[in-house]
Amino acid sequence: MITLEVKLSLNIQLKQNHAKTYLAGIAKAAAYKVTGHWDFDQGDLRATLGADMQYGDLPGETAMRDHTSFGTTTSFGIPNIGGQVAKVMKYTRDENPPVPIGPRGYLCSHGMAPNGGGTNVNQFTMIVDFMIPNLHAVDGYNTVVKWEAVDDWNIDGSISIKANDIGGGTNTGGIGISGQYTGDGTTWIIGGQWQRLVVAVDMVADPGDPADGTITYYLDGVKFGQMTTGERWGFDRRHAIPPVIRMYADGEADNEVNTVYVNSLQFREGTMTDEQAAALGAATASWIPIPPNPVKGQWDFNQGDLRATLGTDMQYGDLPGETAMRDHTSFG
C-alpha cells in the first residue's frame, strides 16, 4: 500500500507550474494503522484492539497455558516500568515442552491484509514492551516470534535475541536472525531491564528485486541495526508474514524460549521510520500508545480517477467554466 503522503505529494510536485490544485480533505492522521494490540491488563490473552490471542497448545496439550501467568511488576517481584507498577504477562521457561520440542507459543492474529503486491504481509511493524531476566539461560538464544511456517516445528523461530554481551555487561545481547546479532554498536538488549522493541519490516524495498528487503530494529527509540540479507530473504518469503503468527514459539527442537515478561504488544501496517520509532521512545507502564486518529482519507489512484480508497473522492480544483486541472491530469 502506498500512502497519500507519497503519491499525492509527487503529483503536486510534477504539476506545481499550474495555478490550480486538487481538492482533498484529510484530517491529521496516524502514520500507520494499528491492527492488533494486547495489554494483558485483564489477566488473560484478550485483545485491547483486534482479535484475542490464543494459547498455541495442540489438542490435548496445556504446556503454554500452564507456563503462563498474569500479575503486576510488584506481585512478580520484578522492576517497575519507568518507576511505575504495571500489569504484565509472564511466560516461564518450560524445561520439558511437548514433543516435537516447541514451545508452541501464543497464536496471534495480527489483523493485517496481504500487502506489497504479495500473498503475505510484506510491510509491517511489530512493537513489544518486554523484559527477559536472564539472557544467558540455556544456550543464550531467546526467540521472540515464529512467523514463518508457523505450524512446521522443523523450521526455526524468525526473530531472536542472542546473549553476546555486546553492551559490555554480562547480561546484554543483540537481536536479529541468520547470524546477525551485533547491530550498529549504539544500543543493545539489557537483561533484567524493560525495553521497547520495534521490528520494522519492508520486504518490497525494491519492487524490481525479489531478493531485496530490510528489517530494522529499534530499542527505546534508538536504532539498533538493520538487516538487508538473510536466509530465505525477500518478497513474500521468510519475513513476509501469514495471517496468524506465533509469539514466543520456536522450532528445530532446541527450545530457545526463556522466561520473559511482556507488558504490551502491537502490530501496525507499514514500515516504521527512524523518526517514528524515536517518537515512540522507551517502554512505559501505560503501554504502547495507540495513535488516536485513524486514517480519515486515502487515495491510491488505481481506478484511473480521483475517487477515494477511503473517505471522500477528490475533485479537480478548477473554477466554474475552467478545465485546466482536468486537462493536465492523466492516469496510467
PDB file of C-alpha atoms in Angstrom, residues 32-283:
ATOM      1  CA  TYR A  32       0.234   3.647  10.270  1.00  0.00           C
ATOM      2  CA  LYS A  33      -2.909   1.828  11.278  1.00  0.00           C
ATOM      3  CA  VAL A  34      -2.783  -0.324  14.410  1.00  0.00           C
ATOM      4  CA  THR A  35      -4.390  -3.671  13.564  1.00  0.00           C
ATOM      5  CA  GLY A  36      -3.664  -5.628  16.728  1.00  0.00           C
ATOM      6  CA  HIS A  37      -2.869  -4.585  20.301  1.00  0.00           C
ATOM      7  CA  TRP A  38      -2.604  -6.559  23.555  1.00  0.00           C
ATOM      8  CA  ASP A  39      -2.006  -5.135  27.039  1.00  0.00           C
ATOM      9  CA  PHE A  40      -2.717  -8.171  29.282  1.00  0.00           C
ATOM     10  CA  ASP A  41      -4.257  -5.845  31.860  1.00  0.00           C
ATOM     11  CA  GLN A  42      -7.308  -8.091  32.292  1.00  0.00           C
ATOM     12  CA  GLY A  43      -5.286 -11.105  33.320  1.00  0.00           C
ATOM     13  CA  ASP A  44      -5.720 -13.080  30.112  1.00  0.00           C
ATOM     14  CA  LEU A  45      -4.931 -13.052  26.386  1.00  0.00           C
ATOM     15  CA  ARG A  46      -7.824 -10.865  25.256  1.00  0.00           C
ATOM     16  CA  ALA A  47      -7.037  -8.045  22.842  1.00  0.00           C
ATOM     17  CA  THR A  48      -7.293  -4.335  23.511  1.00  0.00           C
ATOM     18  CA  LEU A  49      -7.738  -3.934  19.756  1.00  0.00           C
ATOM     19  CA  GLY A  50      -8.217  -6.744  17.249  1.00  0.00           C
ATOM     20  CA  ALA A  51      -8.518 -10.477  17.879  1.00  0.00           C
ATOM     21  CA  ASP A  52      -7.755 -12.193  21.176  1.00  0.00           C
ATOM     22  CA  MET A  53      -4.542 -14.204  21.296  1.00  0.00           C
ATOM     23  CA  GLN A  54      -4.792 -17.937  21.894  1.00  0.00           C
ATOM     24  CA  TYR A  55      -2.528 -20.427  23.582  1.00  0.00           C
ATOM     25  CA  GLY A  56      -0.664 -22.318  20.881  1.00  0.00           C
ATOM     26  CA  ASP A  57      -1.025 -25.710  22.543  1.00  0.00           C
ATOM     27  CA  LEU A  58      -2.054 -28.549  20.264  1.00  0.00           C
ATOM     28  CA  PRO A  59      -5.177 -30.596  21.137  1.00  0.00           C
ATOM     29  CA  GLY A  60      -4.610 -32.398  24.415  1.00  0.00           C
ATOM     30  CA  GLU A  61      -1.701 -30.138  25.435  1.00  0.00           C
ATOM     31  CA  THR A  62      -1.660 -27.459  28.126  1.00  0.00           C
ATOM     32  CA  ALA A  63       2.035 -26.569  28.283  1.00  0.00           C
ATOM     33  CA  MET A  64       1.755 -22.932  27.170  1.00  0.00           C
ATOM     34  CA  ARG A  65      -1.275 -22.299  29.349  1.00  0.00           C
ATOM     35  CA  ASP A  66       0.438 -23.958  32.326  1.00  0.00           C
ATOM     36  CA  HIS A  67       3.563 -21.818  31.918  1.00  0.00           C
ATOM     37  CA  THR A  68       1.705 -18.513  31.525  1.00  0.00           C
ATOM     38  CA  SER A  69       0.694 -16.254  34.396  1.00  0.00           C
ATOM     39  CA  PHE A  70      -0.535 -12.703  34.834  1.00  0.00           C
ATOM     40  CA  GLY A  71       0.128 -10.157  37.544  1.00  0.00           C
ATOM     41  CA  THR A  72       1.936  -6.920  38.258  1.00  0.00           C
ATOM     42  CA  THR A  73       5.565  -5.971  38.397  1.00  0.00           C
ATOM     43  CA  THR A  74       5.126  -5.862  42.171  1.00  0.00           C
ATOM     44  CA  SER A  75       3.497  -9.284  42.505  1.00  0.00           C
ATOM     45  CA  PHE A  76       6.205 -10.867  40.359  1.00  0.00           C
ATOM     46  CA  GLY A  77       8.972  -9.065  42.235  1.00  0.00           C
ATOM     47  CA  ILE A  78      10.482  -7.553  39.103  1.00  0.00           C
ATOM     48  CA  PRO A  79      11.468  -3.966  38.205  1.00  0.00           C
ATOM     49  CA  ASN A  80       8.677  -1.488  37.570  1.00  0.00           C
ATOM     50  CA  ILE A  81       8.412   0.168  34.163  1.00  0.00           C
ATOM     51  CA  GLY A  82       9.610   3.745  34.236  1.00  0.00           C
ATOM     52  CA  GLY A  83       9.209   3.717  38.006  1.00  0.00           C
ATOM     53  CA  GLN A  84       5.540   2.713  37.836  1.00  0.00           C
ATOM     54  CA  VAL A  85       3.783  -0.534  38.694  1.00  0.00           C
ATOM     55  CA  ALA A  86       2.475  -2.249  35.557  1.00  0.00           C
ATOM     56  CA  LYS A  87       0.303  -5.237  34.713  1.00  0.00           C
ATOM     57  CA  VAL A  88       2.220  -7.863  32.764  1.00  0.00           C
ATOM     58  CA  MET A  89       2.136 -11.366  31.340  1.00  0.00           C
ATOM     59  CA  LYS A  90       4.817 -13.875  32.290  1.00  0.00           C
ATOM     60  CA  TYR A  91       5.948 -16.894  30.314  1.00  0.00           C
ATOM     61  CA  THR A  92       8.035 -19.211  32.498  1.00  0.00           C
ATOM     62  CA  ARG A  93      10.533 -21.329  30.594  1.00  0.00           C
ATOM     63  CA  ASP A  94       9.319 -24.893  30.018  1.00  0.00           C
ATOM     64  CA  GLU A  95      12.181 -27.324  30.530  1.00  0.00           C
ATOM     65  CA  ASN A  96      10.154 -30.233  29.143  1.00  0.00           C
ATOM     66  CA  PRO A  97       7.887 -28.941  26.376  1.00  0.00           C
ATOM     67  CA  PRO A  98       5.797 -31.315  24.258  1.00  0.00           C
ATOM     68  CA  VAL A  99       7.462 -33.344  21.530  1.00  0.00           C
ATOM     69  CA  PRO A 100       8.415 -32.187  18.955  1.00  0.00           C
ATOM     70  CA  ILE A 101      10.028 -29.596  21.148  1.00  0.00           C
ATOM     71  CA  GLY A 102       8.293 -26.259  20.624  1.00  0.00           C
ATOM     72  CA  PRO A 103       7.323 -24.438  22.665  1.00  0.00           C
ATOM     73  CA  ARG A 104       4.108 -23.717  20.828  1.00  0.00           C
ATOM     74  CA  GLY A 105       3.867 -20.037  21.707  1.00  0.00           C
ATOM     75  CA  TYR A 106       0.830 -17.766  21.533  1.00  0.00           C
ATOM     76  CA  LEU A 107      -1.275 -17.716  18.370  1.00  0.00           C
ATOM     77  CA  CYS A 108      -1.578 -14.090  17.332  1.00  0.00           C
ATOM     78  CA  SER A 109      -3.890 -12.881  14.561  1.00  0.00           C
ATOM     79  CA  HIS A 110      -2.329  -9.522  13.718  1.00  0.00           C
ATOM     80  CA  GLY A 111      -5.219  -8.270  11.563  1.00  0.00           C
ATOM     81  CA  MET A 112      -3.212  -7.071   8.557  1.00  0.00           C
ATOM     82  CA  ALA A 113      -4.157  -7.895   4.985  1.00  0.00           C
ATOM     83  CA  PRO A 114      -1.509  -9.031   2.484  1.00  0.00           C
ATOM     84  CA  ASN A 115       0.369  -6.037   1.095  1.00  0.00           C
ATOM     85  CA  GLY A 116       3.222  -5.042  -1.148  1.00  0.00           C
ATOM     86  CA  GLY A 117       1.615  -6.896  -4.027  1.00  0.00           C
ATOM     87  CA  GLY A 118       2.143 -10.317  -2.463  1.00  0.00           C
ATOM     88  CA  THR A 119       0.124 -13.054  -0.813  1.00  0.00           C
ATOM     89  CA  ASN A 120       1.641 -12.322   2.619  1.00  0.00           C
ATOM     90  CA  VAL A 121       2.168  -9.156   4.671  1.00  0.00           C
ATOM     91  CA  ASN A 122       5.433  -7.761   3.313  1.00  0.00           C
ATOM     92  CA  GLN A 123       5.428  -4.354   5.031  1.00  0.00           C
ATOM     93  CA  PHE A 124       4.612  -4.142   8.729  1.00  0.00           C
ATOM     94  CA  THR A 125       5.869  -3.149  12.173  1.00  0.00           C
ATOM     95  CA  MET A 126       5.846  -5.174  15.392  1.00  0.00           C
ATOM     96  CA  ILE A 127       6.307  -3.395  18.726  1.00  0.00           C
ATOM     97  CA  VAL A 128       6.716  -5.125  22.091  1.00  0.00           C
ATOM     98  CA  ASP A 129       7.495  -3.897  25.613  1.00  0.00           C
ATOM     99  CA  PHE A 130       9.315  -6.756  27.332  1.00  0.00           C
ATOM    100  CA  MET A 131      11.885  -7.855  29.890  1.00  0.00           C
ATOM    101  CA  ILE A 132      13.977 -11.045  29.941  1.00  0.00           C
ATOM    102  CA  PRO A 133      15.631 -11.574  33.345  1.00  0.00           C
ATOM    103  CA  ASN A 134      18.487 -13.780  32.135  1.00  0.00           C
ATOM    104  CA  LEU A 135      19.567 -13.585  28.503  1.00  0.00           C
ATOM    105  CA  HIS A 136      22.150 -16.328  29.032  1.00  0.00           C
ATOM    106  CA  ALA A 137      19.673 -19.023  30.099  1.00  0.00           C
ATOM    107  CA  VAL A 138      20.459 -22.389  28.469  1.00  0.00           C
ATOM    108  CA  ASP A 139      22.244 -21.632  25.141  1.00  0.00           C
ATOM    109  CA  GLY A 140      21.786 -17.857  25.234  1.00  0.00           C
ATOM    110  CA  TYR A 141      19.195 -17.616  22.455  1.00  0.00           C
ATOM    111  CA  ASN A 142      15.796 -16.088  23.239  1.00  0.00           C
ATOM    112  CA  THR A 143      13.249 -16.469  20.438  1.00  0.00           C
ATOM    113  CA  VAL A 144      10.745 -13.622  20.178  1.00  0.00           C
ATOM    114  CA  VAL A 145       8.486 -14.757  17.342  1.00  0.00           C
ATOM    115  CA  LYS A 146       7.962 -17.532  14.816  1.00  0.00           C
ATOM    116  CA  TRP A 147       6.187 -16.168  11.758  1.00  0.00           C
ATOM    117  CA  GLU A 148       7.466 -18.477   9.044  1.00  0.00           C
ATOM    118  CA  ALA A 149       5.716 -21.844   8.565  1.00  0.00           C
ATOM    119  CA  VAL A 150       4.156 -21.387  11.982  1.00  0.00           C
ATOM    120  CA  ASP A 151       2.959 -24.994  12.274  1.00  0.00           C
ATOM    121  CA  ASP A 152       6.160 -26.617  10.995  1.00  0.00           C
ATOM    122  CA  TRP A 153       8.303 -27.451  14.024  1.00  0.00           C
ATOM    123  CA  ASN A 154      11.260 -28.348  11.832  1.00  0.00           C
ATOM    124  CA  ILE A 155      11.665 -24.656  10.990  1.00  0.00           C
ATOM    125  CA  ASP A 156      13.322 -22.321  13.482  1.00  0.00           C
ATOM    126  CA  GLY A 157      11.960 -19.151  15.030  1.00  0.00           C
ATOM    127  CA  SER A 158      12.072 -15.966  12.960  1.00  0.00           C
ATOM    128  CA  ILE A 159      13.491 -13.256  15.253  1.00  0.00           C
ATOM    129  CA  SER A 160      15.695 -13.974  18.256  1.00  0.00           C
ATOM    130  CA  ILE A 161      17.725 -12.250  20.949  1.00  0.00           C
ATOM    131  CA  LYS A 162      21.259 -13.568  21.460  1.00  0.00           C
ATOM    132  CA  ALA A 163      23.204 -13.094  24.670  1.00  0.00           C
ATOM    133  CA  ASN A 164      26.547 -11.926  23.292  1.00  0.00           C
ATOM    134  CA  ASP A 165      27.491  -9.275  25.877  1.00  0.00           C
ATOM    135  CA  ILE A 166      27.908  -6.615  23.185  1.00  0.00           C
ATOM    136  CA  GLY A 167      26.922  -3.965  25.716  1.00  0.00           C
ATOM    137  CA  GLY A 168      29.954  -4.609  27.864  1.00  0.00           C
ATOM    138  CA  GLY A 169      27.870  -6.205  30.606  1.00  0.00           C
ATOM    139  CA  THR A 170      27.410  -9.888  31.338  1.00  0.00           C
ATOM    140  CA  ASN A 171      23.671  -9.816  30.627  1.00  0.00           C
ATOM    141  CA  THR A 172      23.457  -7.918  27.340  1.00  0.00           C
ATOM    142  CA  GLY A 173      22.743  -9.033  23.814  1.00  0.00           C
ATOM    143  CA  GLY A 174      21.642  -8.275  20.300  1.00  0.00           C
ATOM    144  CA  ILE A 175      18.583  -9.022  18.218  1.00  0.00           C
ATOM    145  CA  GLY A 176      18.289 -10.445  14.725  1.00  0.00           C
ATOM    146  CA  ILE A 177      18.433 -13.784  12.906  1.00  0.00           C
ATOM    147  CA  SER A 178      20.651 -15.588  10.381  1.00  0.00           C
ATOM    148  CA  GLY A 179      23.759 -14.971  12.487  1.00  0.00           C
ATOM    149  CA  GLN A 180      23.280 -11.177  12.551  1.00  0.00           C
ATOM    150  CA  TYR A 181      23.038 -10.060  16.174  1.00  0.00           C
ATOM    151  CA  THR A 182      25.560  -7.252  16.697  1.00  0.00           C
ATOM    152  CA  GLY A 183      23.774  -4.235  15.234  1.00  0.00           C
ATOM    153  CA  ASP A 184      25.455  -0.847  14.927  1.00  0.00           C
ATOM    154  CA  GLY A 185      27.023  -0.880  18.383  1.00  0.00           C
ATOM    155  CA  THR A 186      24.997   2.065  19.699  1.00  0.00           C
ATOM    156  CA  THR A 187      22.437   0.154  21.800  1.00  0.00           C
ATOM    157  CA  TRP A 188      21.648  -3.395  22.898  1.00  0.00           C
ATOM    158  CA  ILE A 189      19.266  -5.657  24.785  1.00  0.00           C
ATOM    159  CA  ILE A 190      19.761  -5.491  28.554  1.00  0.00           C
ATOM    160  CA  GLY A 191      18.671  -8.468  30.618  1.00  0.00           C
ATOM    161  CA  GLY A 192      16.506  -7.612  33.609  1.00  0.00           C
ATOM    162  CA  GLN A 193      15.520  -4.226  32.159  1.00  0.00           C
ATOM    163  CA  TRP A 194      12.272  -3.197  30.480  1.00  0.00           C
ATOM    164  CA  GLN A 195      12.737  -2.126  26.874  1.00  0.00           C
ATOM    165  CA  ARG A 196      10.572  -1.221  23.897  1.00  0.00           C
ATOM    166  CA  LEU A 197      11.493  -3.215  20.816  1.00  0.00           C
ATOM    167  CA  VAL A 198      10.403  -2.109  17.342  1.00  0.00           C
ATOM    168  CA  VAL A 199      10.828  -4.503  14.411  1.00  0.00           C
ATOM    169  CA  ALA A 200      10.125  -2.646  11.153  1.00  0.00           C
ATOM    170  CA  VAL A 201       9.900  -4.937   8.124  1.00  0.00           C
ATOM    171  CA  ASP A 202       9.890  -3.994   4.441  1.00  0.00           C
ATOM    172  CA  MET A 203      10.252  -6.933   2.082  1.00  0.00           C
ATOM    173  CA  VAL A 204       9.451  -4.860  -1.020  1.00  0.00           C
ATOM    174  CA  ALA A 205      12.062  -2.140  -0.534  1.00  0.00           C
ATOM    175  CA  ASP A 206      12.968  -2.547  -4.217  1.00  0.00           C
ATOM    176  CA  PRO A 207       9.970  -3.897  -6.152  1.00  0.00           C
ATOM    177  CA  GLY A 208      12.283  -4.783  -9.030  1.00  0.00           C
ATOM    178  CA  ASP A 209      14.430  -7.071  -6.876  1.00  0.00           C
ATOM    179  CA  PRO A 210      12.578 -10.024  -5.276  1.00  0.00           C
ATOM    180  CA  ALA A 211      15.565 -10.672  -3.002  1.00  0.00           C
ATOM    181  CA  ASP A 212      15.636  -7.115  -1.672  1.00  0.00           C
ATOM    182  CA  GLY A 213      14.205  -6.107   1.685  1.00  0.00           C
ATOM    183  CA  THR A 214      15.066  -4.711   5.103  1.00  0.00           C
ATOM    184  CA  ILE A 215      14.380  -5.421   8.757  1.00  0.00           C
ATOM    185  CA  THR A 216      15.249  -2.507  11.040  1.00  0.00           C
ATOM    186  CA  TYR A 217      15.395  -2.908  14.818  1.00  0.00           C
ATOM    187  CA  TYR A 218      14.973  -0.155  17.415  1.00  0.00           C
ATOM    188  CA  LEU A 219      15.353  -0.267  21.191  1.00  0.00           C
ATOM    189  CA  ASP A 220      13.705   2.506  23.207  1.00  0.00           C
ATOM    190  CA  GLY A 221      13.596   4.642  20.070  1.00  0.00           C
ATOM    191  CA  VAL A 222      17.277   4.166  19.206  1.00  0.00           C
ATOM    192  CA  LYS A 223      18.208   2.293  16.049  1.00  0.00           C
ATOM    193  CA  PHE A 224      19.910  -0.995  16.918  1.00  0.00           C
ATOM    194  CA  GLY A 225      20.696  -2.007  13.353  1.00  0.00           C
ATOM    195  CA  GLN A 226      19.319  -3.118  10.012  1.00  0.00           C
ATOM    196  CA  MET A 227      19.379  -6.422   8.147  1.00  0.00           C
ATOM    197  CA  THR A 228      19.417  -6.467   4.353  1.00  0.00           C
ATOM    198  CA  THR A 229      20.191 -10.149   3.771  1.00  0.00           C
ATOM    199  CA  GLY A 230      19.389 -13.461   5.394  1.00  0.00           C
ATOM    200  CA  GLU A 231      18.121 -16.968   4.868  1.00  0.00           C
ATOM    201  CA  ARG A 232      15.054 -17.221   2.613  1.00  0.00           C
ATOM    202  CA  TRP A 233      15.196 -13.440   2.274  1.00  0.00           C
ATOM    203  CA  GLY A 234      12.953 -11.170   0.270  1.00  0.00           C
ATOM    204  CA  PHE A 235       9.489 -10.612  -1.123  1.00  0.00           C
ATOM    205  CA  ASP A 236       6.774 -12.994   0.140  1.00  0.00           C
ATOM    206  CA  ARG A 237       9.336 -15.230   1.825  1.00  0.00           C
ATOM    207  CA  ARG A 238      10.502 -15.864   5.402  1.00  0.00           C
ATOM    208  CA  HIS A 239       9.752 -12.426   6.837  1.00  0.00           C
ATOM    209  CA  ALA A 240       6.548 -11.754   4.900  1.00  0.00           C
ATOM    210  CA  ILE A 241       4.030 -12.990   7.401  1.00  0.00           C
ATOM    211  CA  PRO A 242       0.825 -15.061   7.190  1.00  0.00           C
ATOM    212  CA  PRO A 243      -2.446 -14.029   8.899  1.00  0.00           C
ATOM    213  CA  VAL A 244      -1.570 -15.798  12.167  1.00  0.00           C
ATOM    214  CA  ILE A 245       1.877 -15.941  13.747  1.00  0.00           C
ATOM    215  CA  ARG A 246       3.233 -17.454  16.981  1.00  0.00           C
ATOM    216  CA  MET A 247       4.729 -15.161  19.601  1.00  0.00           C
ATOM    217  CA  TYR A 248       7.394 -16.828  21.743  1.00  0.00           C
ATOM    218  CA  ALA A 249       7.356 -20.075  19.784  1.00  0.00           C
ATOM    219  CA  ASP A 250      10.351 -21.937  18.449  1.00  0.00           C
ATOM    220  CA  GLY A 251      11.224 -24.855  16.182  1.00  0.00           C
ATOM    221  CA  GLU A 252      14.154 -27.119  15.340  1.00  0.00           C
ATOM    222  CA  ALA A 253      13.781 -28.935  18.664  1.00  0.00           C
ATOM    223  CA  ASP A 254      16.074 -26.543  20.533  1.00  0.00           C
ATOM    224  CA  ASN A 255      13.564 -24.889  22.904  1.00  0.00           C
ATOM    225  CA  GLU A 256      15.079 -21.406  22.697  1.00  0.00           C
ATOM    226  CA  VAL A 257      12.341 -19.522  24.538  1.00  0.00           C
ATOM    227  CA  ASN A 258      13.317 -18.432  28.026  1.00  0.00           C
ATOM    228  CA  THR A 259      11.396 -16.757  30.819  1.00  0.00           C
ATOM    229  CA  VAL A 260      10.051 -13.430  29.582  1.00  0.00           C
ATOM    230  CA  TYR A 261       7.682 -10.724  30.833  1.00  0.00           C
ATOM    231  CA  VAL A 262       5.538  -8.766  28.377  1.00  0.00           C
ATOM    232  CA  ASN A 263       3.640  -5.569  29.120  1.00  0.00           C
ATOM    233  CA  SER A 264       2.321  -4.693  25.663  1.00  0.00           C
ATOM    234  CA  LEU A 265       2.363  -5.973  22.078  1.00  0.00           C
ATOM    235  CA  GLN A 266       1.270  -4.166  18.927  1.00  0.00           C
ATOM    236  CA  PHE A 267       1.210  -4.633  15.145  1.00  0.00           C
ATOM    237  CA  ARG A 268       0.933  -1.763  12.670  1.00  0.00           C
ATOM    238  CA  GLU A 269       0.514  -1.648   8.931  1.00  0.00           C
ATOM    239  CA  GLY A 270       3.514  -0.220   7.107  1.00  0.00           C
ATOM    240  CA  THR A 271       7.208   0.017   7.908  1.00  0.00           C
ATOM    241  CA  MET A 272       8.007   2.440  10.712  1.00  0.00           C
ATOM    242  CA  THR A 273      10.661   5.093  10.052  1.00  0.00           C
ATOM    243  CA  ASP A 274      13.567   6.165  12.255  1.00  0.00           C
ATOM    244  CA  GLU A 275      11.675   9.295  13.251  1.00  0.00           C
ATOM    245  CA  GLN A 276       8.514   7.421  14.175  1.00  0.00           C
ATOM    246  CA  ALA A 277      10.409   4.858  16.241  1.00  0.00           C
ATOM    247  CA  ALA A 278      12.243   7.651  18.052  1.00  0.00           C
ATOM    248  CA  ALA A 279       8.916   9.317  18.832  1.00  0.00           C
ATOM    249  CA  LEU A 280       7.662   6.118  20.488  1.00  0.00           C
ATOM    250  CA  GLY A 281      10.588   6.197  22.891  1.00  0.00           C
ATOM    251  CA  ALA A 282      11.049   3.755  25.749  1.00  0.00           C
ATOM    252  CA  ALA A 283       8.728   1.252  27.404  1.00  0.00           C
TER     253      ALA A 283
END
